[in-house]
GROMACS .gro file of C-alpha atoms in nm:
model
  129
    1MET     CA    1   4.179  -1.583   3.203
    2GLU     CA    2   4.357  -1.391   3.428
    3ARG     CA    3   4.293  -1.424   3.812
    4GLN     CA    4   4.088  -1.150   3.943
    5LEU     CA    5   3.984  -0.980   4.278
    6VAL     CA    6   3.675  -0.811   4.375
    7SER     CA    7   3.683  -0.645   4.704
    8SER     CA    8   3.375  -0.511   4.916
    9GLY     CA    9   3.549  -0.272   5.062
   10SER     CA   10   3.517  -0.424   5.426
   11PRO     CA   11   3.738  -0.228   5.632
   12TYR     CA   12   3.858  -0.588   5.754
   13GLU     CA   13   3.979  -0.688   5.353
   14PRO     CA   14   4.330  -0.466   5.398
   15ILE     CA   15   4.374  -0.568   5.776
   16ILE     CA   16   4.350  -0.925   5.713
   17GLY     CA   17   4.453  -0.931   5.320
   18TYR     CA   18   4.192  -1.097   5.172
   19SER     CA   19   3.943  -1.032   4.881
   20ARG     CA   20   3.536  -1.095   4.881
   21VAL     CA   21   3.557  -1.298   4.578
   22VAL     CA   22   3.838  -1.476   4.402
   23ARG     CA   23   3.797  -1.576   4.049
   24ASP     CA   24   4.072  -1.796   3.887
   25GLY     CA   25   3.931  -1.953   3.538
   26ARG     CA   26   3.636  -2.161   3.607
   27HIS     CA   27   3.648  -2.146   3.996
   28VAL     CA   28   3.509  -1.894   4.242
   29PHE     CA   29   3.549  -1.831   4.571
   30VAL     CA   30   3.340  -1.613   4.791
   31ALA     CA   31   3.500  -1.512   5.103
   32GLY     CA   32   3.250  -1.569   5.470
   33THR     CA   33   2.998  -1.331   5.481
   34CYS     CA   34   2.814  -1.178   5.767
   35ALA     CA   35   2.485  -0.966   5.765
   36VAL     CA   36   2.702  -0.643   5.711
   37MET     CA   37   2.431  -0.341   5.679
   38PRO     CA   38   2.445  -0.039   5.469
   39ASP     CA   39   2.569   0.265   5.640
   40ASP     CA   40   2.712   0.044   5.934
   41ALA     CA   41   2.328  -0.025   6.063
   42ASP     CA   42   2.324  -0.273   6.290
   43PRO     CA   43   2.229  -0.645   6.121
   44PRO     CA   44   1.874  -0.813   6.194
   45ASN     CA   45   1.835  -0.995   6.561
   46ASP     CA   46   1.687  -1.293   6.392
   47ALA     CA   47   1.942  -1.575   6.184
   48TYR     CA   48   1.727  -1.601   5.922
   49GLU     CA   49   1.673  -1.270   5.817
   50GLN     CA   50   2.092  -1.220   5.854
   51ALA     CA   51   2.128  -1.527   5.658
   52ARG     CA   52   1.900  -1.340   5.377
   53ARG     CA   53   2.151  -1.036   5.413
   54CYS     CA   54   2.468  -1.286   5.342
   55PHE     CA   55   2.317  -1.397   5.049
   56GLU     CA   56   2.211  -1.103   4.892
   57ILE     CA   57   2.606  -1.019   4.925
   58ILE     CA   58   2.728  -1.309   4.795
   59VAL     CA   59   2.443  -1.291   4.479
   60ALA     CA   60   2.591  -0.955   4.419
   61ALA     CA   61   2.984  -1.055   4.460
   62LEU     CA   62   2.934  -1.349   4.217
   63SER     CA   63   2.770  -1.090   3.982
   64GLU     CA   64   3.126  -0.922   4.014
   65VAL     CA   65   3.274  -1.194   3.824
   66ASP     CA   66   2.982  -1.275   3.576
   67ALA     CA   67   2.834  -1.563   3.783
   68GLY     CA   68   2.539  -1.640   3.987
   69PRO     CA   69   2.377  -1.880   4.223
   70GLU     CA   70   2.309  -2.112   3.957
   71HIS     CA   71   2.681  -2.153   3.920
   72VAL     CA   72   2.726  -2.232   4.291
   73VAL     CA   73   2.848  -2.629   4.383
   74ARG     CA   74   2.953  -2.543   4.787
   75THR     CA   75   2.800  -2.295   5.074
   76ARG     CA   76   2.952  -2.340   5.391
   77ILE     CA   77   2.733  -2.173   5.687
   78PHE     CA   78   2.880  -2.117   6.013
   79LEU     CA   79   2.601  -2.080   6.293
   80VAL     CA   80   2.606  -1.915   6.637
   81ASN     CA   81   2.310  -2.109   6.780
   82ALA     CA   82   2.256  -2.450   6.635
   83GLU     CA   83   1.878  -2.402   6.696
   84ASP     CA   84   1.877  -2.121   6.399
   85TRP     CA   85   1.961  -2.413   6.131
   86GLU     CA   86   1.619  -2.444   6.017
   87GLY     CA   87   1.578  -2.050   5.943
   88VAL     CA   88   1.912  -2.036   5.797
   89GLY     CA   89   1.834  -2.342   5.613
   90ARG     CA   90   1.486  -2.151   5.471
   91ALA     CA   91   1.689  -1.865   5.355
   92HIS     CA   92   1.897  -2.131   5.187
   93ALA     CA   93   1.638  -2.311   5.015
   94GLU     CA   94   1.505  -1.955   4.861
   95ILE     CA   95   1.850  -1.911   4.648
   96PHE     CA   96   1.931  -2.269   4.589
   97ARG     CA   97   1.657  -2.487   4.651
   98ASP     CA   98   1.710  -2.599   4.271
   99VAL     CA   99   2.085  -2.579   4.216
  100ARG     CA  100   2.118  -2.793   4.529
  101PRO     CA  101   2.447  -2.743   4.609
  102VAL     CA  102   2.654  -2.949   4.872
  103SER     CA  103   2.647  -2.759   5.185
  104SER     CA  104   2.772  -2.777   5.564
  105MET     CA  105   2.663  -2.619   5.876
  106LEU     CA  106   2.900  -2.579   6.165
  107VAL     CA  107   2.848  -2.451   6.515
  108VAL     CA  108   3.117  -2.202   6.633
  109PRO     CA  109   3.127  -2.006   6.971
  110ARG     CA  110   3.108  -1.706   6.825
  111ILE     CA  111   3.185  -1.470   6.507
  112ILE     CA  112   3.391  -1.142   6.493
  113ASP     CA  113   3.125  -0.920   6.574
  114PRO     CA  114   2.875  -1.062   6.819
  115ARG     CA  115   2.563  -0.902   6.677
  116TRP     CA  116   2.685  -1.172   6.396
  117LEU     CA  117   2.479  -1.515   6.412
  118VAL     CA  118   2.559  -1.654   6.058
  119GLU     CA  119   2.877  -1.647   5.838
  120ILE     CA  120   2.857  -1.815   5.507
  121GLU     CA  121   3.080  -1.867   5.225
  122ALA     CA  122   3.035  -2.013   4.842
  123ASP     CA  123   3.249  -2.147   4.609
  124ALA     CA  124   3.111  -2.193   4.233
  125LEU     CA  125   3.194  -2.320   3.919
  126LEU     CA  126   3.128  -2.179   3.565
  127ARG     CA  127   3.065  -2.418   3.266
  128GLU     CA  128   3.366  -2.427   2.995
  129GLU     CA  129   3.348  -2.206   2.751
   0.00000   0.00000   0.00000
């Protein structure tokens, strides 16, 4: 399979030069995802709700390359506030409780948009055909 690039239409993609999703054979990588809302609405103020929105975007992105949450083998979670780990972890478990990918949570000083409290990446590995 040829390398497949999927755009989300984010204004950052052409400026920075990245894709929302890259699939190369069995490997799928989803870029850092924040709680970008439809019609540029403000994101929720709560980290749990922001994480739920991130996972909604990630699952939709995975589906663009015939993948799903069951294929995810790694997530990386970046938090602005360490105390948000439980809520974000709860949102993670809602999607991945049975999949159980490896995961990291890191605390960072801030994310590009100061309204964002969490950013999440995902890597997936599709089964051999």
